Coordinates of C-alpha atoms in Angstrom, one line a residue:
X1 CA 224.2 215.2 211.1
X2 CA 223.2 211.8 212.2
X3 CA 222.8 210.7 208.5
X4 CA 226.7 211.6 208.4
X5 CA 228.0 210.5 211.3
X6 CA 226.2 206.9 211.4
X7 CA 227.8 206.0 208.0
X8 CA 231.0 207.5 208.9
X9 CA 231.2 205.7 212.3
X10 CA 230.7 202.3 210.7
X11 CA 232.7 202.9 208.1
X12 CA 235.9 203.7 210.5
X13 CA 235.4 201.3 212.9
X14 CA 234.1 198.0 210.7
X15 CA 236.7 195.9 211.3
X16 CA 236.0 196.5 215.0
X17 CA 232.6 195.8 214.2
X18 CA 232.7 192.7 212.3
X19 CA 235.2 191.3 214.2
X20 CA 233.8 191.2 217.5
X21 CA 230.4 190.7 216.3
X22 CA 231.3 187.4 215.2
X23 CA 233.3 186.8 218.3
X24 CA 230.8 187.5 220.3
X25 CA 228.8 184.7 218.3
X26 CA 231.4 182.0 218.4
X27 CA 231.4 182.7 222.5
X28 CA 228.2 182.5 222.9
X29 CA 227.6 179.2 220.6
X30 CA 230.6 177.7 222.9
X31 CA 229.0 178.6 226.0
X32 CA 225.4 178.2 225.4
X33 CA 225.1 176.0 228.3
X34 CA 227.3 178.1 230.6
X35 CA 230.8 178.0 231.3
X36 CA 232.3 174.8 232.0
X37 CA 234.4 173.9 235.0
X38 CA 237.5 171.5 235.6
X39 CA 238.9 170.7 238.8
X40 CA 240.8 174.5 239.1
X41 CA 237.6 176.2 238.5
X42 CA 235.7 173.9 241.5
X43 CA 238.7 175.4 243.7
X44 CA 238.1 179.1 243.6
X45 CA 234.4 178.6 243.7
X46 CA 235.5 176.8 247.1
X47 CA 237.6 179.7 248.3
X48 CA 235.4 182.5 247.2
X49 CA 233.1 180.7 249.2
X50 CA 235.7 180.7 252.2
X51 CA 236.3 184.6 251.8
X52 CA 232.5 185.3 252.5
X53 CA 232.9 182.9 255.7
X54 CA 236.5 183.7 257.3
X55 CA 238.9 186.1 258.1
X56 CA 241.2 187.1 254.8
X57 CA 244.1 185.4 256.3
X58 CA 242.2 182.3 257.4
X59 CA 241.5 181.8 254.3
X60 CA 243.2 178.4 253.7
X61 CA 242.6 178.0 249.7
X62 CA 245.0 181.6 249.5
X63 CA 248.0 178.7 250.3
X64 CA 247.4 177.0 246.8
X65 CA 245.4 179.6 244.5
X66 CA 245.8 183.3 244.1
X67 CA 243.0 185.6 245.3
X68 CA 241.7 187.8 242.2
X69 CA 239.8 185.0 241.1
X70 CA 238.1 184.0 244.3
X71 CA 236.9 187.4 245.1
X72 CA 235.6 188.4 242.0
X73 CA 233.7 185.2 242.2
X74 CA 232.4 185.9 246.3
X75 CA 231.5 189.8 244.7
X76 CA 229.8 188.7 241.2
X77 CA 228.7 185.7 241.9
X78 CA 229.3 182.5 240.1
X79 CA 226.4 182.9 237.8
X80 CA 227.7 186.1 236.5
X81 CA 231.1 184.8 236.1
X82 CA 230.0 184.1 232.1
X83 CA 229.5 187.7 232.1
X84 CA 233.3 188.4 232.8
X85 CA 234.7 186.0 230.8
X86 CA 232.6 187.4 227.9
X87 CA 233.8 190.9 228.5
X88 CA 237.5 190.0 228.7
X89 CA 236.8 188.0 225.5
X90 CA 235.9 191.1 223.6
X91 CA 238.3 193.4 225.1
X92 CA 241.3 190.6 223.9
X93 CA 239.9 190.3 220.5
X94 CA 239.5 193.9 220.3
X95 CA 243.4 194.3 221.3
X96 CA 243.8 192.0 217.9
X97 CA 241.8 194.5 215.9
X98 CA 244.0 197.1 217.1
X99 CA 247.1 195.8 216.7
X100 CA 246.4 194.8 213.3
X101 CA 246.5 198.2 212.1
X102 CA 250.4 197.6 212.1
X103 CA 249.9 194.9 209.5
X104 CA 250.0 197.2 206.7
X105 CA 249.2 194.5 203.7
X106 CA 245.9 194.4 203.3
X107 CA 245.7 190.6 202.4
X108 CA 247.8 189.9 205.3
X109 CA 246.0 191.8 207.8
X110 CA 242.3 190.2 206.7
X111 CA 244.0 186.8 207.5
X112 CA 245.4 187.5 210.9
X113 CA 241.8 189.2 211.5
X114 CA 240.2 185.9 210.5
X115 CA 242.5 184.5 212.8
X116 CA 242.1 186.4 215.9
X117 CA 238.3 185.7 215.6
X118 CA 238.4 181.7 215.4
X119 CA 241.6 181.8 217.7
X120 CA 240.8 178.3 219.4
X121 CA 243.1 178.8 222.5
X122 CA 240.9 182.2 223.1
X123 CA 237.4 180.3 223.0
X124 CA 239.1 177.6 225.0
X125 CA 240.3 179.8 228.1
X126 CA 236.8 181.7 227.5
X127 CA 234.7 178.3 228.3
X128 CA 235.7 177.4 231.4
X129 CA 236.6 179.6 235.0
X130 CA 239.8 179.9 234.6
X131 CA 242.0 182.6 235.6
X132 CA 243.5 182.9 232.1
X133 CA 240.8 185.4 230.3
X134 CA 241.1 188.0 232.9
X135 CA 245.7 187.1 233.0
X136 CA 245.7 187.7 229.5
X137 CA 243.2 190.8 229.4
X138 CA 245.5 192.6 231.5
X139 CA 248.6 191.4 230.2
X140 CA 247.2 192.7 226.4
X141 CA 246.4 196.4 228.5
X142 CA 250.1 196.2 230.2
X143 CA 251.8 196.3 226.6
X144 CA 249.5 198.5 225.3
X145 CA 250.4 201.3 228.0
X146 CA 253.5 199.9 227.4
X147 CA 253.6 200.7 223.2
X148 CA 251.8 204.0 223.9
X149 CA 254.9 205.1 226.5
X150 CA 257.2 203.9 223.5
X151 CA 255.5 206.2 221.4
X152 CA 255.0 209.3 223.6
X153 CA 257.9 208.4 226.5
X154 CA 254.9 209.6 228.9
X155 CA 255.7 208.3 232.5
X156 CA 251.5 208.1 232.8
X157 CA 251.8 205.1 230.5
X158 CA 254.9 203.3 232.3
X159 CA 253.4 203.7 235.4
X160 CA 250.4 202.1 234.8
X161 CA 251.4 199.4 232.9
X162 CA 253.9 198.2 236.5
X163 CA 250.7 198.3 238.5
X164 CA 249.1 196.2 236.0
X165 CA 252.2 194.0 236.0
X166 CA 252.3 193.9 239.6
X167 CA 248.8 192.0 240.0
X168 CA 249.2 189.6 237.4
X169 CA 250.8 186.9 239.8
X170 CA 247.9 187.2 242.0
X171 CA 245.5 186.5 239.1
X172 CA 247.7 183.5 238.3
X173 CA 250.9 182.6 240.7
X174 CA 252.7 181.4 237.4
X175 CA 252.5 184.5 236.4
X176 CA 255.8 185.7 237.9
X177 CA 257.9 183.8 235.3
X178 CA 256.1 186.7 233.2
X179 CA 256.6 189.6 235.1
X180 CA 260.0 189.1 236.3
X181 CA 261.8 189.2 233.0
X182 CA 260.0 191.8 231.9
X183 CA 260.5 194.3 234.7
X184 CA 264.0 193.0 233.9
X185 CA 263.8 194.5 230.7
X186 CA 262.1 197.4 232.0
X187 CA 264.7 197.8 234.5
X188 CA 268.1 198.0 231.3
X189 CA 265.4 199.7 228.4
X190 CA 263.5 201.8 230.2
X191 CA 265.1 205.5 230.9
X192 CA 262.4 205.5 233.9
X193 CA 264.9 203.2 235.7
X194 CA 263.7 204.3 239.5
X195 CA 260.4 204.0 238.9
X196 CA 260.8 200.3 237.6
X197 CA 263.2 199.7 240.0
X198 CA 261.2 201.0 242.9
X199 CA 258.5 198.4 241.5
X200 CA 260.4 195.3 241.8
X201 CA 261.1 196.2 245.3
X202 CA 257.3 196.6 246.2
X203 CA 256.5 193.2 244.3
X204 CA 259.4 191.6 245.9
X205 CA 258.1 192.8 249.4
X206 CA 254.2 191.8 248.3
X207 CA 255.0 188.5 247.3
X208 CA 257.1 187.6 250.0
X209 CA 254.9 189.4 252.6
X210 CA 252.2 186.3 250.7
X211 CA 254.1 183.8 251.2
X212 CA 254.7 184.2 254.9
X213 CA 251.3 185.9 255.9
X214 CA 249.4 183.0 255.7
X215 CA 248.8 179.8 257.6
X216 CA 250.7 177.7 255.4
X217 CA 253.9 180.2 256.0
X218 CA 257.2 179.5 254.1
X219 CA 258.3 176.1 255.2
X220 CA 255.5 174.7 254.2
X221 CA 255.4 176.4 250.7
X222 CA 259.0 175.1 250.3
X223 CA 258.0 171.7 251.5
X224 CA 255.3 171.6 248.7
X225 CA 256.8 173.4 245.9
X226 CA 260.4 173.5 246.2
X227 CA 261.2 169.7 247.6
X228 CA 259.4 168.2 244.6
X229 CA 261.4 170.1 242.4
X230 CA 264.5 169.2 243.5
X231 CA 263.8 165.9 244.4
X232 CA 261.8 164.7 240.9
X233 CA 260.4 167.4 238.7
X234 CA 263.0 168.0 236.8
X235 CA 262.5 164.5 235.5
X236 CA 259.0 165.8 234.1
X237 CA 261.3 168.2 231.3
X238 CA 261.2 165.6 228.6
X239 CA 257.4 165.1 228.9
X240 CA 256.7 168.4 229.2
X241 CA 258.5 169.3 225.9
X242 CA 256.4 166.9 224.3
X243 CA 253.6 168.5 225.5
X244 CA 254.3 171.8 224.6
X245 CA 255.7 171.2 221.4
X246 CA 252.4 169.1 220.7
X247 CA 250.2 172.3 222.0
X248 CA 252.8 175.1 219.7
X249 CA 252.0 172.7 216.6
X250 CA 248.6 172.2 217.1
X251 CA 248.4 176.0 216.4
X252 CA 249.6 175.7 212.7
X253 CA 248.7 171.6 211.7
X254 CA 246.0 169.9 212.4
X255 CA 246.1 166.9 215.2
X256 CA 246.0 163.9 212.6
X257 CA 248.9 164.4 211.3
X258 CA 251.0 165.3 214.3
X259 CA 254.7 164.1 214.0
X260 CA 257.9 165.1 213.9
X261 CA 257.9 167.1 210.5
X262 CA 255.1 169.1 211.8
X263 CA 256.5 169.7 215.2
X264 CA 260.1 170.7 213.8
X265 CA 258.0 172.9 211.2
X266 CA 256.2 174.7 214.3
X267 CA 259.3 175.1 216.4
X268 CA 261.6 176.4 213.7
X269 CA 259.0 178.8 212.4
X270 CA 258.6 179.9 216.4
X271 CA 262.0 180.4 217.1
X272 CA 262.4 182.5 213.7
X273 CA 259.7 184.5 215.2
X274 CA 261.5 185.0 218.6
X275 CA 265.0 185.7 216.9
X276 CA 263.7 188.3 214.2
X277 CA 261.4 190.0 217.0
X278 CA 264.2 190.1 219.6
X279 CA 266.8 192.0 217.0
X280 CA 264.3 194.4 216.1
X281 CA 263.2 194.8 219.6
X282 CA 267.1 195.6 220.9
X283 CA 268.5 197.1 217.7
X284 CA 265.6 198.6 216.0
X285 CA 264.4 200.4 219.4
X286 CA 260.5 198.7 218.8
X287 CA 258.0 199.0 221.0
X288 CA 257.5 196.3 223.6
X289 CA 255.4 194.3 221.4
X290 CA 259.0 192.7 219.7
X291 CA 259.8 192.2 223.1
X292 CA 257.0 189.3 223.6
X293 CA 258.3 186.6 221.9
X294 CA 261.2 186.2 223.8
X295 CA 259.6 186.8 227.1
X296 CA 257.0 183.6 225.4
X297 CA 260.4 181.3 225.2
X298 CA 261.2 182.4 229.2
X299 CA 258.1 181.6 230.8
X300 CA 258.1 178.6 228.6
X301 CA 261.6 177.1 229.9
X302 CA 260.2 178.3 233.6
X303 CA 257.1 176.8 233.1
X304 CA 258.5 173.6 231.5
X305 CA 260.8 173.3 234.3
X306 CA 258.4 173.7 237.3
X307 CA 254.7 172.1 236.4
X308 CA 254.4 168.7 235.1
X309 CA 251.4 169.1 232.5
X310 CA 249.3 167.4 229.7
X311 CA 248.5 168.4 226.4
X312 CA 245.2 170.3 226.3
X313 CA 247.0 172.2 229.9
X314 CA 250.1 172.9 227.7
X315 CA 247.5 174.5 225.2
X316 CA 245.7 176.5 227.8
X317 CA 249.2 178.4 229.5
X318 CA 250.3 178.9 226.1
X319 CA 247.0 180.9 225.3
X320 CA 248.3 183.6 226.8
X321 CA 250.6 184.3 224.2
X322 CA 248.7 183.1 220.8
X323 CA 247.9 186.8 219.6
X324 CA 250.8 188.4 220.5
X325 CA 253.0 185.8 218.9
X326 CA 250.8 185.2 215.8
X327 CA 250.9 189.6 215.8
X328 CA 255.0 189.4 215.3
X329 CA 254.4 186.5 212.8
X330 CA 252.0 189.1 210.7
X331 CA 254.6 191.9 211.3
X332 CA 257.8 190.0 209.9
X333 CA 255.7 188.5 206.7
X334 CA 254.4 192.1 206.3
X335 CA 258.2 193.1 206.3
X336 CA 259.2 189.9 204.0
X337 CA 256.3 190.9 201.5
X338 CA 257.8 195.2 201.1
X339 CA 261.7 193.9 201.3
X340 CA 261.5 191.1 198.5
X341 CA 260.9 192.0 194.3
X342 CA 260.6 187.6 194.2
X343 CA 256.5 186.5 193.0
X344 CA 257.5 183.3 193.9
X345 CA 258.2 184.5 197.4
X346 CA 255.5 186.5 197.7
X347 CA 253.2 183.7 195.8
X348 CA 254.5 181.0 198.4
X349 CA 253.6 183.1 200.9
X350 CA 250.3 183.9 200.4
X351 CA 249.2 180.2 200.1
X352 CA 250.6 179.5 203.1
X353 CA 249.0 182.2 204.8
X354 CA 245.9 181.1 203.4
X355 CA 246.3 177.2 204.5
X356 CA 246.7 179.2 207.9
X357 CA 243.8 181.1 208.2
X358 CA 241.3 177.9 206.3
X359 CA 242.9 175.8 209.0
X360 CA 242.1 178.0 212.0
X361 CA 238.9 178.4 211.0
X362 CA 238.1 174.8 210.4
X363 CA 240.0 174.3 213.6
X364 CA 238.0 176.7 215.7
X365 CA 234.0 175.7 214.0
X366 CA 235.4 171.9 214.7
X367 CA 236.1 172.4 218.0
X368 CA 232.9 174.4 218.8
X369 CA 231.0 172.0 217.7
X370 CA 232.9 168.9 219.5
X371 CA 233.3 171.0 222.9
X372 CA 229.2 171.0 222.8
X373 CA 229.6 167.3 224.1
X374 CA 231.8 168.1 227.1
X375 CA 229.2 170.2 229.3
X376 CA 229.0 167.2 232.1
X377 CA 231.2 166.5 234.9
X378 CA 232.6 163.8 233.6
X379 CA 234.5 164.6 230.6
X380 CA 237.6 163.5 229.4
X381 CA 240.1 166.3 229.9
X382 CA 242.6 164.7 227.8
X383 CA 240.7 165.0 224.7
X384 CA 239.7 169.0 224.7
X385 CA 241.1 169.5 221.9
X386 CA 241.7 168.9 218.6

């Protein structure tokens, strides 16, 4: 029995095997010395030290950072921290693995594999404490619960997937330019329209209660977050669409030769990604995994509009979306490849999906070997990535 079932076991799950075994390598190579820590990460190791000192709504760091963070830090303890990050880090490359089983070209799906294991923005959010490995761990579980009620129209799956949605804005506050438009979705797709719809109210009423709970109360919230906005952020747009745009291209060319052929070349091949997606999402009746492109382009424009932000910052909020957006890519080249008879076509496209995947590996060993230099407090932010 156990000579059967061994060979059988890694048979079926290789891919799984393989893939995170290597993952697990590259995370550990990055973070041999530890995780590394920016100014964000030296706040919640401040407040998690406030929430084993003070009252919960004393606690004055809640005004300017949401609280998962912090008290997974006061319960764990920062040393273990690595130990969570690590285990998110597997769980989201695992979500790849899975998802690639709806790649149905095997060329095609090997590629996006090799891609999901030297994803650069996932070892980046991975080797630091940031709240962004544990955001996008439960936003991956959200639309999976999400895709399985597409499949079996269980309210089980629905239901768990608004709780999940629920807390992702106290794991990251920017995380309700997320969950908003998609309970907005929700609320005109789903036929489970009261229970959506009675979950809007109870995040409405939790975020609110928040924002006037503690010391800071509304006025000053609107004094620090609203009045700049009005008064001055807006002016940031421009700079922050350079940003962006520099941080979406950097996914597909390398840095050196940055410009505005490659930059056109990465927007038009996102938007084409967004537009395909979004028809098959609304007129195909796909699961909610078509729907994540276009929810990509809203928190974009909301975060554009709001934060003021540099380049390797631009690359770390859009690492959120890397697999899920590089997963629709796969999916519409998968389609392109069964719908056309061209071998030109099909030739093209298989050296460019090739210059992909080379690139992201180079990218990815590149970087792991060049973030080995930034484990001291006193390194140059601006130049994280390449």
């Amino acid at each position: 029995m156990r000579e059967t079932f061994i060979p059988f076991f890694i048979k079926k799950y290789f891919d799984y095997i393989l893939t995170l075994f290597i993952s697990g390598i590259l995370f550990w190579v990055v973070n041999f010395f530890g995780l590394g820590y920016t100014f964000d990460s030296r706040m919640y190791v401040e407040i998690a030290n406030e929430v084993n000192s003070v009252g919960f709504f004393q606690i004055q760091g809640f005004n300017v950072k949401p609280p998962v963070l912090p008290f997974l830090i006061a319960v764990l303890g920062e040393s273990n921290m690595v130990w969570l990050n690590f285990l998110c880090f597997i769980v989201i490359q695992a979500f790849g693995v899975y998802w690639s089983h709806q790649i149905k070209h095997a060329y095609l799906r090997y590629t996006f594999l090799t891609i999901v294991i030297f994803a650069t923005p996932h070892l980046l959010i991975s080797s630091f404490l940031w709240t962004e490995p544990l955001f996008l761990t439960i936003l991956l579980l959200t639309f999976f619960l999400l895709e399985k009620h597409h499949k079996t129209q269980l309210t089980s799956y629905v239901f768990s997937a608004i709780v999940l949605l629920i807390t992702l804005p106290f794991v990251r506050f920017a995380g309700i330019f997320l969950v908003v438009p998609t309970f907005g979705f929700l609320l005109i797709r789903s036929k489970r329209k009261k229970i959506v719809l009675l979950s809007i109210v109870i995040l409405f009423f939790i975020s609110f209660g928040w924002v006037f709970l503690f010391s800071e109360g509304f006025l000053g919230r609107w004094d620090r977050f609203i009045t700049p906005l009005i008064s001055g952020r807006i002016n940031h747009i421009g700079y922050n669409l350079t940003s962006y745009s520099k941080a979406i291209t950097s996914w597909f060319f390398p840095y050196m030769i940055d410009g505005f052929f490659s930059r056109s070349v990465s927007v038009l091949i996102l938007f084409i990604v967004i537009y395909k997606s979004s028809l098959l999402y609304f007129q195909n009746h796909r699961s909610k995994i078509y729907l994540t492109p276009l929810l990509f382009i809203i928190y974009c424009v909301l975060m554009i509009s709001v934060f003021r932000v540099e380049y390797y910052a631009a690359e770390r909020y859009l690492a959120i979306f890397y697999l899920l957006l590089f997963l629709n890519l796969f999916l519409q080249i998968d389609d392109l490849i069964k719908s056309t008879q061209s071998i030109i076509v099909k030739r093209v496209t298989y050296f460019g999906i090739a210059l992909l995947g080379s690139y992201s590996v180079l990218r990815a060993i590149r970087n792991v070997f060049f973030w080995n230099g930034l484990r001291t407090d006193s390194f140059d932010l601006s130049s994280i990535l390449i």
